Short mmCIF file of C-alpha atoms and ligand atoms in Angstrom, two decimals:
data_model
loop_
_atom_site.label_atom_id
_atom_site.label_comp_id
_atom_site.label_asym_id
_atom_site.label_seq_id
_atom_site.Cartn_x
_atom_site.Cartn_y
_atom_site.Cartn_z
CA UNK A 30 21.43 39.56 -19.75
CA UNK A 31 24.68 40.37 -21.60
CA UNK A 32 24.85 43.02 -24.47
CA UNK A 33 27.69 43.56 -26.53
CA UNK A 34 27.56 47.03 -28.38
CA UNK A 35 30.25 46.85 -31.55
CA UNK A 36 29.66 50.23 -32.08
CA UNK A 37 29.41 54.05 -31.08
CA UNK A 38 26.69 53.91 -29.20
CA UNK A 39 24.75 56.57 -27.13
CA UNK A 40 25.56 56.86 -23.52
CA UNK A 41 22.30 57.34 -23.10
CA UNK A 42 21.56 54.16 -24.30
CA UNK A 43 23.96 52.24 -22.35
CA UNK A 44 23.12 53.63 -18.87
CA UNK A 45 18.93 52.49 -19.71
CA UNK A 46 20.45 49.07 -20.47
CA UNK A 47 22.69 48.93 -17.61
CA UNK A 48 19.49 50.62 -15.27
CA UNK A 49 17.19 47.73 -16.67
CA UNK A 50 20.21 44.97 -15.13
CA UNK A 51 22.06 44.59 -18.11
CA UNK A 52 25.45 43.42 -18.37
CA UNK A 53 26.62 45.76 -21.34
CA UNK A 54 30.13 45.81 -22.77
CA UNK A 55 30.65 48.43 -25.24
CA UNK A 56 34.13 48.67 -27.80
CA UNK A 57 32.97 50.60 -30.28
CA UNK A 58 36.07 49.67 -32.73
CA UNK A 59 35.30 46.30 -32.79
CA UNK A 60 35.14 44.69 -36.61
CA UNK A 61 36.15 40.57 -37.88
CA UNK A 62 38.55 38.25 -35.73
CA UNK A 63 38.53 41.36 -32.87
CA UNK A 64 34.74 40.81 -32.96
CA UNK A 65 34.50 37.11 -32.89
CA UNK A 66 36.87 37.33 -29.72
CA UNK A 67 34.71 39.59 -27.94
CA UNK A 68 31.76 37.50 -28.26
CA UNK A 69 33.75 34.68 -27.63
CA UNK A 70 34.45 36.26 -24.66
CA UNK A 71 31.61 37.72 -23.18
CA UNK A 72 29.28 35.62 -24.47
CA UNK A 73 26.48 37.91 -25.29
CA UNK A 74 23.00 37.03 -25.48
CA UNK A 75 22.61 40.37 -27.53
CA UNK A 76 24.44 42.02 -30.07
CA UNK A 77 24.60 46.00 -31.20
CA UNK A 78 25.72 46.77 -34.26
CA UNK A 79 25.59 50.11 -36.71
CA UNK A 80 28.24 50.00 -39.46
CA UNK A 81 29.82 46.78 -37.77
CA UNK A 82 29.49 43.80 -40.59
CA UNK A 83 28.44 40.39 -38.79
CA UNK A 84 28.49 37.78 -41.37
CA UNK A 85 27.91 33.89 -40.37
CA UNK A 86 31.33 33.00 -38.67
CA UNK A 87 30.70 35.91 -36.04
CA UNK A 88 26.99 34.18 -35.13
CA UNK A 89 28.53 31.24 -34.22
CA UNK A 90 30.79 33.05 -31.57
CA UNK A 91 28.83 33.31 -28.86
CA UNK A 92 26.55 30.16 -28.35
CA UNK A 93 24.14 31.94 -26.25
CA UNK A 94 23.55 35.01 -28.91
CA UNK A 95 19.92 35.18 -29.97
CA UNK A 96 19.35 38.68 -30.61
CA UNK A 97 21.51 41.12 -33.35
CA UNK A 98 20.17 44.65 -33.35
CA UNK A 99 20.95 46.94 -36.02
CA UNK A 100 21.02 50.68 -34.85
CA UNK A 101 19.64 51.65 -37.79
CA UNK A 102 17.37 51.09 -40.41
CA UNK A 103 19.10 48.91 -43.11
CA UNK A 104 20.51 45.35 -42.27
CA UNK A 105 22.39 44.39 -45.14
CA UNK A 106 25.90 44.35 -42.72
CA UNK A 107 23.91 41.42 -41.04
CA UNK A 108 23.84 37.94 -42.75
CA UNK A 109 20.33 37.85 -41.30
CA UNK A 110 19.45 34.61 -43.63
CA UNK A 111 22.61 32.68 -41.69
CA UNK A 112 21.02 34.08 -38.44
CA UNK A 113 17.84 32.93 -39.10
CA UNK A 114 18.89 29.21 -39.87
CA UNK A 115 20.71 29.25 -36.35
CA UNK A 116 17.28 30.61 -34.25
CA UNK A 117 18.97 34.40 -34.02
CA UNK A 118 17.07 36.93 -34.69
CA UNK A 119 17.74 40.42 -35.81
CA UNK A 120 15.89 43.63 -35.42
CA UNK A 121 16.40 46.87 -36.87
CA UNK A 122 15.41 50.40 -35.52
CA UNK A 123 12.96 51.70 -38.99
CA UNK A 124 12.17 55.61 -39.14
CA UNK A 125 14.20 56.62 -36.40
CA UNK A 126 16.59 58.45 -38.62
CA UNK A 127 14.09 59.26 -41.15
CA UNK A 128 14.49 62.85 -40.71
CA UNK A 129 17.90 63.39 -40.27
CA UNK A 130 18.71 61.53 -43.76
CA UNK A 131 15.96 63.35 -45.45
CA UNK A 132 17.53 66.54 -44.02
CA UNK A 133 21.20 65.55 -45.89
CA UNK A 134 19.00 64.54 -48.90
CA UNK A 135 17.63 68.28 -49.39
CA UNK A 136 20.87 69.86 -48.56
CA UNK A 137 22.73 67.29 -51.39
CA UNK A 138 19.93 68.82 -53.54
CA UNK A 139 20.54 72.27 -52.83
CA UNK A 140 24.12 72.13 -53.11
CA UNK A 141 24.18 70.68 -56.71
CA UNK A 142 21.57 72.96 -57.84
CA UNK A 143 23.79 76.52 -56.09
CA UNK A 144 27.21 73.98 -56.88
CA UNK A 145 28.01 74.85 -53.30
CA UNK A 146 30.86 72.78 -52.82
CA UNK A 147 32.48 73.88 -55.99
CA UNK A 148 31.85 77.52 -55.20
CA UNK A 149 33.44 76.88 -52.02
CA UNK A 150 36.52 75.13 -53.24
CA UNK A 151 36.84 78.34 -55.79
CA UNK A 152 37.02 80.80 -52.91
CA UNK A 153 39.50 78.70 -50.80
CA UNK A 154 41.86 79.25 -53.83
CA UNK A 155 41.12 83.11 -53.92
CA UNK A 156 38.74 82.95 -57.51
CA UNK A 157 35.51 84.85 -57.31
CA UNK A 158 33.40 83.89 -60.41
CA UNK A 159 30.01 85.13 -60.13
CA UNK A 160 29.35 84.60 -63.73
CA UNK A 161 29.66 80.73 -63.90
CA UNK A 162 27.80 80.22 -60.52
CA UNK A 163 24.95 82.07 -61.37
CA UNK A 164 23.10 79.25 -63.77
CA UNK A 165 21.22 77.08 -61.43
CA UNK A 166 17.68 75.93 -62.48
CA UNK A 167 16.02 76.31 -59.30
CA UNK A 168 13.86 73.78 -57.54
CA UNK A 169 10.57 75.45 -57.63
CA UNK A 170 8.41 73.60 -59.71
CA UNK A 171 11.09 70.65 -60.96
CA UNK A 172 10.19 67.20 -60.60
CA UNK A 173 11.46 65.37 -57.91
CA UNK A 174 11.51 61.43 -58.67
CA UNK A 175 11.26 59.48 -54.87
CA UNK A 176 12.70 55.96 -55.64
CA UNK A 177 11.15 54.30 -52.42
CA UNK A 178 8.46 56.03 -50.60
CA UNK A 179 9.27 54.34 -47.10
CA UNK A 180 9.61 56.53 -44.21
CA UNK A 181 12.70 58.39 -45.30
CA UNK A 182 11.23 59.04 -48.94
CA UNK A 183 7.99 60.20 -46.96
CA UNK A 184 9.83 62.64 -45.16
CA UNK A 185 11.71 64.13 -48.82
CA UNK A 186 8.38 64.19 -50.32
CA UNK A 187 6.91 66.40 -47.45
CA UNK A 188 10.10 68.43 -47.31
CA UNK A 189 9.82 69.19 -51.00
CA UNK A 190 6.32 70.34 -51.01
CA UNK A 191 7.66 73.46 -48.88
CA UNK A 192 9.74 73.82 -51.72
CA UNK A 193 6.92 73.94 -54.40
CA UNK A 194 8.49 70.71 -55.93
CA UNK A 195 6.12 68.94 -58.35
CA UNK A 196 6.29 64.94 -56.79
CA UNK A 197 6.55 61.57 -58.17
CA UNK A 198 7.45 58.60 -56.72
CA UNK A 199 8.08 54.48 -57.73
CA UNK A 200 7.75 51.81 -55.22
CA UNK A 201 7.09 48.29 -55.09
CA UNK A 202 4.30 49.09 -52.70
CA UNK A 203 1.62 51.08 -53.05
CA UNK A 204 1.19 54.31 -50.60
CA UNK A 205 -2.22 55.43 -51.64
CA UNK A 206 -2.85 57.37 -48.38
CA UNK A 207 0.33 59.02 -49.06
CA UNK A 208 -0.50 59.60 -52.60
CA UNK A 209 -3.24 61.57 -51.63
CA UNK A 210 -1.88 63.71 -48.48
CA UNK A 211 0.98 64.54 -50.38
CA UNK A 212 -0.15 64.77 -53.80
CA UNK A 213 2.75 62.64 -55.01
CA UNK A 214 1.73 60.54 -58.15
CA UNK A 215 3.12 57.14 -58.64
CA UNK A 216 5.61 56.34 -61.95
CA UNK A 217 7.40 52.83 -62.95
CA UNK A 218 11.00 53.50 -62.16
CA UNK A 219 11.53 54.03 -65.91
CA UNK A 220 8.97 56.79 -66.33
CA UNK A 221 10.15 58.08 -62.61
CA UNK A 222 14.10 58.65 -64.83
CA UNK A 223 12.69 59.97 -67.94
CA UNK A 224 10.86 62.80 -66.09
CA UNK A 225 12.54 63.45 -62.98
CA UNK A 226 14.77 66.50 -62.55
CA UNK A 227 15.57 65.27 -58.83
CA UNK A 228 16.34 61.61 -58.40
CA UNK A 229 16.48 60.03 -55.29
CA UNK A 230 16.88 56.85 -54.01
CA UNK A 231 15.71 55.34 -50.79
CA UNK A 232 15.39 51.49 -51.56
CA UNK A 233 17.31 48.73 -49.17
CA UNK A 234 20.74 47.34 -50.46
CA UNK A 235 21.28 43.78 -51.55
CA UNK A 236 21.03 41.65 -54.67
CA UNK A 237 17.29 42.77 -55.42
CA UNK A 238 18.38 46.37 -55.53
CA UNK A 239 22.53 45.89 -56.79
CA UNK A 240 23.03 48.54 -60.01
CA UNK A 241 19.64 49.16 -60.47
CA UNK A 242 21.34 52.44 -61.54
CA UNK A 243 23.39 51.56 -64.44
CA UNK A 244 24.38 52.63 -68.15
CA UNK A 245 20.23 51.68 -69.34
CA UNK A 246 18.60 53.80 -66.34
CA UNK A 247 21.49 57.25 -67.07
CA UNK A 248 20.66 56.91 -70.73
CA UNK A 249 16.49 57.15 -69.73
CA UNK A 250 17.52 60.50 -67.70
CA UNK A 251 17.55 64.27 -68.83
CA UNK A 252 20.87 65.37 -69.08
CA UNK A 253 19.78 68.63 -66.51
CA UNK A 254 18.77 65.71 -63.74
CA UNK A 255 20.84 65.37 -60.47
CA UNK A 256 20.84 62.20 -58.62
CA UNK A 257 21.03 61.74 -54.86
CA UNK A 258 22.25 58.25 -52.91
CA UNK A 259 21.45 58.63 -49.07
CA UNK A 260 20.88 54.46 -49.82
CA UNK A 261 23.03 51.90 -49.84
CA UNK A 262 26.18 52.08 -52.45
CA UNK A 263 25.77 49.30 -54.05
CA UNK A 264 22.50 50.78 -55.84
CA UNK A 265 24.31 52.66 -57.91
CA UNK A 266 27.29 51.04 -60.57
CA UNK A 267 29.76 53.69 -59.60
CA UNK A 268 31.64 53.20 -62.82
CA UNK A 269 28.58 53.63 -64.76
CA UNK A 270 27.83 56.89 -62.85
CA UNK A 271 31.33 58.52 -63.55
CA UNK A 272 30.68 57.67 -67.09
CA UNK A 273 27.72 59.60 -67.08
CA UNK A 274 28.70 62.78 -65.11
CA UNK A 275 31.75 62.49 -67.49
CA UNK A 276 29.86 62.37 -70.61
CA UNK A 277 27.00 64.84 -69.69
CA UNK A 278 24.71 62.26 -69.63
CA UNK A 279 22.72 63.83 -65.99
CA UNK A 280 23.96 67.19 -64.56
CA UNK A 281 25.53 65.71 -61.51
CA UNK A 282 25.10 63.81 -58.75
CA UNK A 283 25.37 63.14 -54.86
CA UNK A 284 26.95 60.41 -52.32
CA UNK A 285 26.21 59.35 -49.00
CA UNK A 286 26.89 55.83 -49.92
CA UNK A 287 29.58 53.91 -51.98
CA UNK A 288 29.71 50.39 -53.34
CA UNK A 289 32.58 49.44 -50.84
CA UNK A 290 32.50 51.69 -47.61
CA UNK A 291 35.46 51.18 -44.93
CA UNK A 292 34.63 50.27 -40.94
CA UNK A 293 33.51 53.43 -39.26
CA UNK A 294 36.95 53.90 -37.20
CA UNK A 295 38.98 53.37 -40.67
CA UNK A 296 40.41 56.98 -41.89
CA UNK A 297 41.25 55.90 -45.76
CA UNK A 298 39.28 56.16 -48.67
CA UNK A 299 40.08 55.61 -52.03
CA UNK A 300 37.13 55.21 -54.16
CA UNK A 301 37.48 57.09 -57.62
CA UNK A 302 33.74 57.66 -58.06
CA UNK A 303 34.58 61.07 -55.74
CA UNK A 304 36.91 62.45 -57.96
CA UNK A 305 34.50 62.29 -61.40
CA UNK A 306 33.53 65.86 -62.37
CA UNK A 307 30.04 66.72 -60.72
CA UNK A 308 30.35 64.68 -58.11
CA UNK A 309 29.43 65.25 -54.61
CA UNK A 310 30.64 63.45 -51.45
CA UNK A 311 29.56 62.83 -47.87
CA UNK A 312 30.84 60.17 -45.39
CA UNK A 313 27.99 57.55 -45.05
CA UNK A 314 26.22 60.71 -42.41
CA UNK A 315 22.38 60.73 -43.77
CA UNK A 316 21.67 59.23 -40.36
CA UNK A 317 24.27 60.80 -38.15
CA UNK A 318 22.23 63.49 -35.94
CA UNK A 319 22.30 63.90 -32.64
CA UNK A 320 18.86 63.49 -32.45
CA UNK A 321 18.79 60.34 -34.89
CA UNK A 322 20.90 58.79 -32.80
CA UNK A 323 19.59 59.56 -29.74
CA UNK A 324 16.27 57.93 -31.03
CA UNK A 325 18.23 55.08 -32.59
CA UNK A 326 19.64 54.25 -28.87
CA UNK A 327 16.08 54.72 -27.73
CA UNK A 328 14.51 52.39 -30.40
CA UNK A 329 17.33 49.98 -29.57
CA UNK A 330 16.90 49.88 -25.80
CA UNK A 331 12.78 49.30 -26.58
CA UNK A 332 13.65 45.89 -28.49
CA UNK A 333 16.00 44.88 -25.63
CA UNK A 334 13.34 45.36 -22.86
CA UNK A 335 10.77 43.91 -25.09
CA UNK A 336 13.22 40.79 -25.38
CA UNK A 337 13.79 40.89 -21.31
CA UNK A 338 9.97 41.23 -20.75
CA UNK A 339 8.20 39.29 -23.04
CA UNK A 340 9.99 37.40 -25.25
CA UNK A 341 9.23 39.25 -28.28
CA UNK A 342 11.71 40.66 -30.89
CA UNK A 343 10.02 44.24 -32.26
CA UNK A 344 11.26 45.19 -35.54
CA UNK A 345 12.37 41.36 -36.09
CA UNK A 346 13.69 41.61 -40.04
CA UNK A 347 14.02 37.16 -40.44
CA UNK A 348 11.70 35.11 -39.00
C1 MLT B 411 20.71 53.12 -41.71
O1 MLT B 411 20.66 52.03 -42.26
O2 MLT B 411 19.77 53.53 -41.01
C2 MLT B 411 21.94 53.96 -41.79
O3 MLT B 411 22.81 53.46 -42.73
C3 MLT B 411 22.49 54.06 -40.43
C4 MLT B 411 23.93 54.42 -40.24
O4 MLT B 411 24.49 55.31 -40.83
O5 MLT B 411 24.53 53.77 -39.41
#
């Protein structure tokens, strides 16, 4: 069976694929024509991806592809719907980096409340200011407002009841059972803006979900909220945001995620959302852990041997 990883991937991973008889080629700067030639060439029968886009023209590379695996949770990089018309499926790894993305969530959180970053940048240019850094609000007993309470929002939730957090969530699902173990009462996204101090967002990318954050959702929040994108980019419309940081419509906000993110072995970055006042930036890392990853390559290797075995895709996104 031959896998193509397009990726970094874990070694780990690769030597339980290669153990199970796998044929596994791994170029982990692979991206567009360099892509389509390396199917082309090896003619996978499987195909790793994690930031790696694969839109229709790359399916058709390889005529003997019938599995894409995303190592990771969200698939939007995958035109799954073009996959599905041509018999490929395509799994995803759900949960396994639950953790380490609510982990970046509650330090975003922290950092805008305690303005961490800017604090930081102050001392690097020799200013102490004690005075202007010592007006956070605190996040005992503020509202945090879970937009998704999937596995990742799950693990914020029970995160922020450490932190004596008062919780609400919106979903288009209801999580009664989580409701009740975690105390976290349900809102419509509208109430969830209105009385959330903490907003944040943990819904799939895509047209269903593109700008559901926009100039009508900042005017519904409290201008002492923070908002936090460990999402997908396009949930938010960036240009609304740095309107509203600008204009002191919310406190501030934080980025793991833009509306147009370069390939994972790019260096440049040019997206002016990171330069509006009260903004805070990370590289697209919510799920980059070493112990995320580790279960990501684990998860991954699971759907391959369940493939090999049986037959069956686990975690298949478009049948
Ligand atoms: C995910 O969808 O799980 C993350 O975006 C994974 C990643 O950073 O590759």
């Amino acid at each position: 069976m031959n896998v193509l990883i397009a990726d970094k991937f874990e070694a780990d991973g690769i030597a339980a694929m290669k153990e199970m008889g796998c044929e596994v080629t791994s170029e982990p700067s692979l991206k567009d024509d360099a892509l389509i030639e390396a199917m082309k060439a090896t003619g996978c029968e499987i195909l790793i991806v994690r930031s790696t886009k694969v839109p229709a023209v790359a399916l058709e590379a390889s005529p003997k592809l019938k599995l894409v695996i995303r190592a990771g949770s969200g698939y939007d990089t995958i035109d799954f719907k073009a996959a599905a018309e041509r018999g490929i499926r395509v799994c995803n790894c759900p949960g396994m980096n639950a953790v380490a993305v609510a982990e970046l969530a509650f330090g975003l959180m922290i950092a805008l409340d305690r303005r961490i970053v800017d604090e930081t940048v102050d001392l690097r240019n020799g200013v102490w200011n004690k005075k202007e850094y010592s007006k956070a609000r605190g996040l005992k007993g503020r509202t945090l407002g879970v937009v998704g309470l999937g596995q990742i929002g799950y693990e914020i939730a029970k995160r922020a009841k450490a932190f004596d957090m008062k919780l609400i969530y919106s979903d288009v699902v209801d999580h009664s059972q989580r409701e009740s173990e975690l105390g976290i009462a349900k809102r419509t996204v509208d109430e969830l803006l209105r009385e959330a101090d903490f907003i944040t967002l943990h819904v799939p990318g895509g047209e269903s979900t593109k700008h559901m954050i926009s100039t009508p959702q900042f005017a519904m929040m409290k201008n002492t909220s923070f908002l936090l994108n460990c999402s997908r980019g396009g949930v938010i419309d960036e240009a609304a945001l740095a309107k509203a940081v600008t204009d002191g419509e919310i406190a501030g906000a934080a980025l793991d995620v833009y509306e147009i993110e370069p390939a994972a072995t790019d260096k440049e970055f040019k997206d002016p959302v990171v330069n509006a006042p009260h903004i805070y930036g990370t590289h697209h890392v919510g799920a980059s852990t070493e112990q995320a990853q580790l279960a990501v390559a684990d998860e991954a290797v699971r759907i391959v041997k369940q493939y090999r075995d049986c037959g069956e895709f686990l975690h298949c996104v478009n049948t």
